[in-house]
Coordinates of C-alpha atoms in Angstrom, one line a residue:
M218 CA 0.8 27.8 -0.7
P219 CA -1.0 24.6 0.4
L220 CA -4.5 24.5 -1.1
P221 CA -7.4 24.6 1.0
L222 CA -8.9 21.2 1.4
H223 CA -11.8 21.8 4.1
H224 CA -14.3 21.9 1.4
L225 CA -13.9 18.5 0.4
R226 CA -15.8 15.8 1.9
A227 CA -14.8 12.3 2.4
G228 CA -16.9 9.0 2.9
I229 CA -15.5 5.9 4.5
I230 CA -16.5 2.5 3.4
G231 CA -15.1 -0.2 6.0
T232 CA -14.7 -0.2 9.7
G233 CA -11.5 -2.5 10.2
F234 CA -7.9 -1.7 11.1
I235 CA -7.3 0.9 8.3
A236 CA -10.4 2.9 8.3
P237 CA -9.5 4.8 11.3
V238 CA -6.1 5.6 9.5
H239 CA -7.8 7.0 6.8
I240 CA -9.9 9.1 9.0
E241 CA -7.3 10.7 11.2
A242 CA -5.1 11.7 8.1
L243 CA -8.1 13.3 6.4
K244 CA -8.8 15.2 9.7
R245 CA -5.3 16.3 10.0
L246 CA -5.4 17.7 6.5
G247 CA -8.9 19.6 7.4
V248 CA -10.9 17.5 5.0
Q249 CA -14.5 16.7 6.2
V250 CA -15.3 13.0 7.0
T251 CA -19.1 13.0 6.5
A252 CA -19.9 9.4 6.3
I253 CA -19.3 6.2 7.3
S254 CA -20.7 2.8 5.9
G255 CA -19.9 -1.0 7.3
S256 CA -21.5 -3.4 9.7
T257 CA -24.3 -1.7 11.9
K258 CA -22.2 -2.3 15.2
G259 CA -18.6 -1.4 13.6
T260 CA -20.2 1.8 11.7
Q261 CA -21.8 3.2 14.8
A262 CA -18.7 2.8 16.9
L263 CA -16.6 4.4 14.3
A264 CA -18.9 7.1 13.8
E265 CA -19.3 8.0 17.5
Q266 CA -15.6 8.1 18.0
W267 CA -14.9 10.3 15.2
G268 CA -18.1 12.6 15.3
T269 CA -19.3 11.5 11.7
P270 CA -22.9 12.6 10.9
E271 CA -24.0 10.0 8.4
V272 CA -24.1 6.5 9.3
Y273 CA -24.9 3.8 7.1
G274 CA -25.1 0.3 8.6
D275 CA -25.8 -3.1 7.3
Y276 CA -22.8 -2.6 4.6
D277 CA -25.2 -0.1 2.9
Y278 CA -22.2 1.5 0.8
Q279 CA -24.6 2.5 -1.9
S280 CA -26.3 4.9 0.1
L281 CA -23.0 6.7 1.3
I282 CA -21.9 6.9 -2.2
N283 CA -25.3 8.3 -3.2
S284 CA -24.9 10.9 -0.1
P285 CA -24.8 14.6 -1.6
N286 CA -22.4 15.3 1.2
V287 CA -19.7 13.1 0.0
D288 CA -17.3 14.2 -2.7
V289 CA -14.2 11.5 -2.2
V290 CA -15.1 7.9 -1.5
H291 CA -12.5 5.9 0.9
I292 CA -12.6 2.3 0.0
T293 CA -11.3 0.3 3.0
S294 CA -13.6 -2.7 2.8
P295 CA -12.4 -6.3 2.1
N296 CA -10.5 -7.0 -1.2
R297 CA -13.2 -9.1 -2.9
V298 CA -15.7 -5.9 -2.8
H299 CA -13.2 -3.3 -4.0
V300 CA -14.1 -3.4 -7.7
E301 CA -17.8 -3.4 -7.2
Q302 CA -17.4 -0.6 -5.2
S303 CA -15.0 1.6 -7.0
L304 CA -17.3 0.9 -10.0
A305 CA -20.3 2.1 -8.0
A306 CA -18.4 5.3 -6.8
L307 CA -17.3 6.3 -10.4
A308 CA -20.7 5.7 -11.7
A309 CA -22.0 8.2 -9.0
G310 CA -19.5 10.8 -10.2
K311 CA -17.3 10.4 -6.9
H312 CA -13.6 10.6 -6.7
V313 CA -12.0 7.4 -5.4
V314 CA -9.4 6.4 -2.9
C315 CA -9.3 2.4 -2.8
E316 CA -7.2 0.4 -0.6
K317 CA -4.8 -1.9 -2.1
P318 CA -5.2 -4.6 -3.9
L319 CA -7.6 -2.7 -6.7
G320 CA -9.2 -6.3 -7.1
M321 CA -9.1 -9.9 -7.1
T322 CA -8.1 -10.5 -10.8
T323 CA -7.1 -8.4 -13.7
E324 CA -10.2 -9.4 -15.3
E325 CA -11.8 -7.3 -12.5
T326 CA -9.4 -4.5 -12.4
A327 CA -9.6 -3.7 -16.3
K328 CA -13.3 -2.8 -15.7
V329 CA -12.0 -0.1 -13.2
V330 CA -9.3 1.2 -15.4
A331 CA -11.6 1.7 -18.3
A332 CA -14.2 3.4 -15.9
A333 CA -11.7 5.6 -14.4
A334 CA -10.4 6.4 -17.9
A335 CA -13.9 7.4 -19.0
S336 CA -14.7 9.5 -15.9
D337 CA -13.3 13.0 -15.1
R338 CA -12.8 12.0 -11.4
V339 CA -9.5 11.1 -9.5
F340 CA -8.8 7.8 -8.8
A341 CA -6.1 6.6 -6.6
V342 CA -4.9 3.3 -5.2
N343 CA -3.6 3.3 -1.3
Y344 CA -0.1 2.7 -1.9
L345 CA 1.2 5.1 0.6
C346 CA 4.8 4.4 0.8
R347 CA 5.3 6.4 -2.4
F348 CA 4.7 9.3 0.3
Y349 CA 7.5 8.7 2.9
P350 CA 10.0 11.6 2.6
A351 CA 12.6 9.3 2.0
I352 CA 11.1 7.1 -0.9
L353 CA 10.5 10.6 -2.7
Q354 CA 14.0 11.2 -2.2
M355 CA 15.5 8.2 -3.2
R356 CA 13.5 8.4 -6.3
A357 CA 14.7 11.9 -7.2
M358 CA 18.5 10.7 -6.7
V359 CA 17.8 7.7 -9.1
Q360 CA 16.2 10.2 -11.7
R361 CA 19.0 12.7 -11.2
G362 CA 21.6 9.9 -11.8
E363 CA 23.4 10.3 -8.5
L364 CA 23.7 6.8 -7.9
G365 CA 24.7 6.0 -11.6
R366 CA 23.3 3.1 -13.5
I367 CA 21.2 1.1 -11.1
I368 CA 22.8 -2.4 -11.0
H369 CA 20.4 -4.3 -8.7
V370 CA 17.8 -3.9 -5.9
Q371 CA 17.2 -5.8 -3.0
G372 CA 14.9 -6.1 0.0
H373 CA 12.2 -7.6 2.2
F374 CA 8.8 -7.0 4.0
F375 CA 8.6 -9.1 7.0
Q376 CA 5.7 -9.4 9.6
D377 CA 5.0 -11.8 12.2
W378 CA 1.3 -11.3 13.2
L379 CA 0.3 -14.5 11.2
L380 CA 3.0 -16.5 12.8
K381 CA 0.9 -18.8 15.0
D382 CA -1.6 -21.4 13.4
T383 CA -4.3 -19.7 15.8
D384 CA -3.7 -16.2 14.2
Y385 CA -6.5 -15.4 11.9
N386 CA -7.9 -12.7 9.5
W387 CA -10.1 -12.7 6.5
R388 CA -6.9 -11.9 4.4
V389 CA -6.0 -15.7 5.0
L390 CA -9.0 -16.9 3.1
S391 CA -8.5 -16.6 -0.8
S392 CA -12.2 -16.3 -1.1
E393 CA -11.8 -12.9 0.6
G394 CA -8.5 -11.6 -0.1
G395 CA -7.1 -13.4 -3.2
K396 CA -5.1 -16.1 -4.2
L397 CA -1.9 -14.4 -3.1
R398 CA -2.2 -13.4 0.5
A399 CA 1.7 -12.2 1.7
V400 CA 2.8 -10.9 -1.4
G401 CA -0.5 -9.5 -2.3
D402 CA -1.1 -7.8 1.1
I403 CA 2.3 -6.5 1.7
G404 CA 4.7 -7.6 -1.2
T405 CA 2.9 -5.4 -3.5
H406 CA 3.7 -2.5 -1.2
W407 CA 7.4 -3.2 -1.6
I408 CA 7.2 -3.6 -5.2
D409 CA 5.4 -0.5 -5.9
A410 CA 7.9 1.4 -3.7
V411 CA 10.5 0.1 -5.8
S412 CA 8.9 0.7 -9.0
F413 CA 8.3 4.3 -8.0
I414 CA 11.6 5.0 -7.1
L415 CA 13.2 3.4 -10.3
G416 CA 10.7 4.8 -12.6
A417 CA 10.2 1.6 -14.3
R418 CA 7.8 -1.6 -13.8
A419 CA 8.9 -5.2 -13.7
K420 CA 8.6 -7.1 -16.9
S421 CA 9.4 -10.6 -15.8
V422 CA 9.3 -12.4 -12.5
F423 CA 10.4 -15.6 -10.9
A424 CA 8.8 -16.5 -7.4
T425 CA 8.6 -19.4 -5.1
L426 CA 5.7 -19.4 -2.3
E427 CA 5.3 -21.5 0.5
T428 CA 2.4 -22.2 3.0
F429 CA 4.0 -23.2 6.3
H430 CA 0.6 -23.8 8.5
K431 CA -1.1 -26.0 6.1
T432 CA -4.0 -26.0 8.6
R433 CA -5.1 -23.0 10.7
Y434 CA -7.9 -22.4 13.5
R435 CA -10.2 -19.7 13.2
P436 CA -12.7 -18.3 15.8
T437 CA -16.3 -18.4 14.7
G438 CA -16.6 -14.7 14.0
E439 CA -14.3 -12.1 12.4
V440 CA -11.4 -10.4 14.4
Q441 CA -9.5 -7.3 13.6
T442 CA -6.2 -7.3 11.6
F443 CA -3.1 -7.4 13.8
T444 CA -5.2 -9.1 16.6
S445 CA -4.6 -12.8 17.8
Q446 CA -6.5 -15.7 19.3
S447 CA -4.7 -18.4 21.4
D448 CA -6.8 -21.2 22.3
P449 CA -7.6 -24.0 19.8
A450 CA -10.2 -25.6 21.7
S451 CA -12.5 -22.6 21.2
M452 CA -11.7 -22.3 17.5
V453 CA -12.3 -24.3 14.2
P454 CA -9.6 -25.8 11.9
Y455 CA -9.5 -25.1 8.3
E456 CA -7.2 -25.8 5.3
V457 CA -5.0 -22.9 4.2
D458 CA -4.9 -22.1 0.6
T459 CA -2.8 -18.8 0.6
E460 CA 0.8 -18.4 1.0
D461 CA 2.8 -17.4 4.2
F462 CA 6.0 -16.4 2.8
G463 CA 7.8 -16.3 -0.8
S464 CA 10.8 -15.1 -2.6
V465 CA 10.3 -13.1 -5.7
L466 CA 13.0 -12.2 -8.3
L467 CA 12.0 -9.5 -10.6
K468 CA 13.6 -8.1 -13.9
F469 CA 12.6 -4.2 -14.6
G470 CA 12.2 -2.4 -17.7
Q471 CA 13.5 0.9 -19.3
A472 CA 13.0 3.9 -17.4
D473 CA 12.5 7.4 -19.1
H474 CA 15.5 9.1 -17.4
G475 CA 17.8 6.3 -18.7
H476 CA 19.6 5.0 -15.5
V477 CA 17.2 1.8 -15.2
S478 CA 17.2 -0.9 -17.7
G479 CA 17.0 -4.7 -17.2
T480 CA 17.6 -3.7 -13.6
H481 CA 17.3 -7.1 -11.4
A482 CA 15.8 -7.1 -8.1
N483 CA 15.2 -9.8 -5.3
C484 CA 12.5 -9.6 -2.4
A485 CA 11.7 -12.1 0.6
I486 CA 8.2 -11.6 1.9
S487 CA 7.0 -13.1 4.9
Q488 CA 3.8 -12.8 7.3
V489 CA 5.7 -15.5 9.7
A490 CA 9.0 -14.0 10.7
A491 CA 9.2 -14.1 14.2
G492 CA 9.8 -10.5 15.8
W493 CA 9.4 -8.4 12.6
K494 CA 6.5 -6.3 13.2
C495 CA 6.5 -4.4 9.7
S496 CA 10.0 -4.3 8.4
L497 CA 9.9 -3.1 4.8
Y498 CA 13.4 -2.9 3.6
V499 CA 14.7 -1.5 0.0
G500 CA 18.5 -1.3 -0.9
I501 CA 19.2 0.6 -4.3
Y502 CA 22.5 -0.4 -5.7
G503 CA 24.3 1.9 -8.4
T504 CA 27.3 2.3 -10.2
K505 CA 28.3 5.6 -8.1
G506 CA 26.5 4.8 -5.2
S507 CA 23.7 3.1 -3.1
V508 CA 20.9 4.1 -0.5
Q509 CA 19.0 2.0 1.9
W510 CA 15.9 2.6 3.7
E511 CA 13.9 0.8 6.5
F512 CA 10.2 1.3 7.1
Q513 CA 10.4 1.1 11.1
Q514 CA 13.2 3.9 10.7
P515 CA 11.4 6.0 8.3
N516 CA 13.3 9.1 8.8
E517 CA 16.7 8.2 7.6
I518 CA 18.4 7.0 4.3
Q519 CA 21.8 5.2 4.5
A520 CA 23.7 6.4 1.5
G521 CA 26.7 4.3 0.6
Y522 CA 30.0 5.2 -1.7
R523 CA 33.2 3.1 -2.7
D524 CA 35.6 6.2 -2.6
Q525 CA 34.1 8.6 -0.1
P526 CA 32.6 8.2 3.4
N527 CA 29.2 6.7 3.7
Q528 CA 26.3 9.1 4.8
V529 CA 23.2 9.0 6.9
L530 CA 20.6 11.4 5.2
T531 CA 18.2 12.7 7.9
R532 CA 14.6 13.8 6.7
N533 CA 14.2 17.8 6.4
T534 CA 17.9 18.5 7.1
A535 CA 20.5 19.3 4.4
G536 CA 20.9 17.0 1.6
F537 CA 17.5 15.7 1.9
D538 CA 14.6 18.2 1.9
K539 CA 14.8 19.9 -1.5
D540 CA 13.0 16.9 -3.3
V541 CA 10.3 16.5 -0.7
A542 CA 9.2 20.0 0.5
N543 CA 5.4 19.4 0.2
F544 CA 5.6 15.9 1.8
T545 CA 7.2 16.6 5.1
D546 CA 5.7 19.0 7.9
N547 CA 7.8 18.8 10.8
P548 CA 11.5 19.8 11.5
G549 CA 14.5 17.6 11.5
G550 CA 14.4 15.3 14.6
H551 CA 10.7 15.4 14.9
A552 CA 9.8 11.8 13.7
E553 CA 7.5 11.5 11.1
G554 CA 6.2 7.8 10.0
F555 CA 2.9 5.8 9.1
P556 CA 0.1 8.2 10.0
D557 CA 2.4 10.9 8.1
G558 CA 2.6 8.7 5.2
H559 CA -1.1 8.5 5.0
K560 CA -1.7 12.1 5.5
M561 CA 0.7 13.1 2.8
H562 CA -0.8 10.4 0.2
Y563 CA -4.3 12.0 1.0
R564 CA -2.6 15.7 0.6
A565 CA -1.5 14.8 -2.9
V566 CA -4.7 13.2 -4.0
Y567 CA -6.9 16.1 -2.7
E568 CA -4.6 18.7 -4.0
H569 CA -4.9 17.3 -7.4
I570 CA -8.6 17.3 -7.0
A571 CA -8.8 20.9 -5.6
S572 CA -6.3 21.9 -8.0
G573 CA -8.5 20.9 -11.1
K574 CA -5.9 18.1 -11.7
S575 CA -3.1 20.7 -12.2
T576 CA -0.7 19.2 -9.7
P577 CA 1.8 16.3 -10.4
V578 CA 0.3 12.6 -10.4
L579 CA 2.5 10.9 -7.9
Y580 CA 0.1 8.6 -6.4
A581 CA -0.6 5.0 -7.8
T582 CA -3.3 5.2 -10.2
A583 CA -6.1 2.7 -11.1
D584 CA -3.8 1.6 -14.0
D585 CA -0.9 1.2 -11.3
G586 CA -3.4 -1.1 -9.4
H587 CA -4.4 -3.1 -12.2
Y588 CA -0.4 -3.8 -13.0
E589 CA 0.1 -4.9 -9.5
V590 CA -2.7 -7.4 -9.6
K591 CA -1.3 -8.5 -13.1
L592 CA 2.1 -8.8 -11.5
C593 CA 0.3 -11.0 -8.8
E594 CA -1.0 -13.2 -11.2
A595 CA 2.4 -13.8 -12.8
I596 CA 4.1 -14.3 -9.7
L597 CA 1.5 -16.9 -9.0
R598 CA 2.1 -18.6 -12.4
S599 CA 5.5 -18.6 -11.9
S600 CA 5.5 -20.2 -8.5
E601 CA 3.3 -22.9 -9.9
K602 CA 5.3 -23.6 -13.0
Q603 CA 9.0 -22.8 -11.4
T604 CA 10.2 -20.6 -14.2
W605 CA 10.4 -16.8 -15.3
V606 CA 7.0 -15.4 -16.5
G607 CA 6.4 -12.1 -18.3
V608 CA 4.2 -9.9 -16.6

């Protein structure tokens, strides 16, 4: 029986693309969204749209954190302020859901790990792909040994929203988003999903990163994620110090279930792949069979075998639903996707809070977020040295 979540109250820091995604998912769960903080204009507009009673403009996130009407703080602000806002929320005794990446450097994120460990609060990092039913199903198949010993993994995460040199967002600037852009922004979603499926972390990496647009053009003000500008005459040039695309090889360690050890993986990551809006593809290949999944077709798994017919497994139908019963709501044939992945993620986090931490921890923790930043730093060193680097 699902736990009632309507007595929990959320506050949202940030008003960009992902903030309304958090709000909508929370409201679908029955969670109260009681406060929003960000720019004065953006906060007011978002509060009016969603009927949020407490509004803290001028980036006054501390007032939101201090509000007695907020139990869980959702951090959807730019990367460079994630750590300070996470530490402030934990210090105020709030539970936290923080957008990825957890921070800009491991020196910073280690502070969050320590603060979260010292607190009795729940801390989650928003790697939502874990909560697609297909990802949970593939994870269960790997753990049960249905695919045999995992030989290798391959895939990609392709987008095209930064294809043109006039496409701009704060993520392009290393001072705002970190030294890794494509890998840090979307590549870590792929890596976290694969780590979750395998039940193991990457121990070493070999990476090549490239910046195609050495110079880009930006407007005089900020623009929302996934929006574009087209007239360079009304924009100013700037030198780009983050990558547009990259290739990453990974070698994974030992998993507790014994079906993964030294597994090799390769991933291509790009934000300049024309025609690909949000294509995260994963293929897991074992000695008994394989599974493949595509983010843009989230309700199906392609299962492959050497000596029997291949299969298409469909969400919430026979052979698919037994491992994901609490993470899918609609009958088979009634598609679930991106908004539902967020809803299921927050359901897992809020049920963990409401149950007094008695439910399984499937969400990414502060330690998982710290590991992803550590991995990004290893990828950056590998690209610079052109050699394998330990994580």
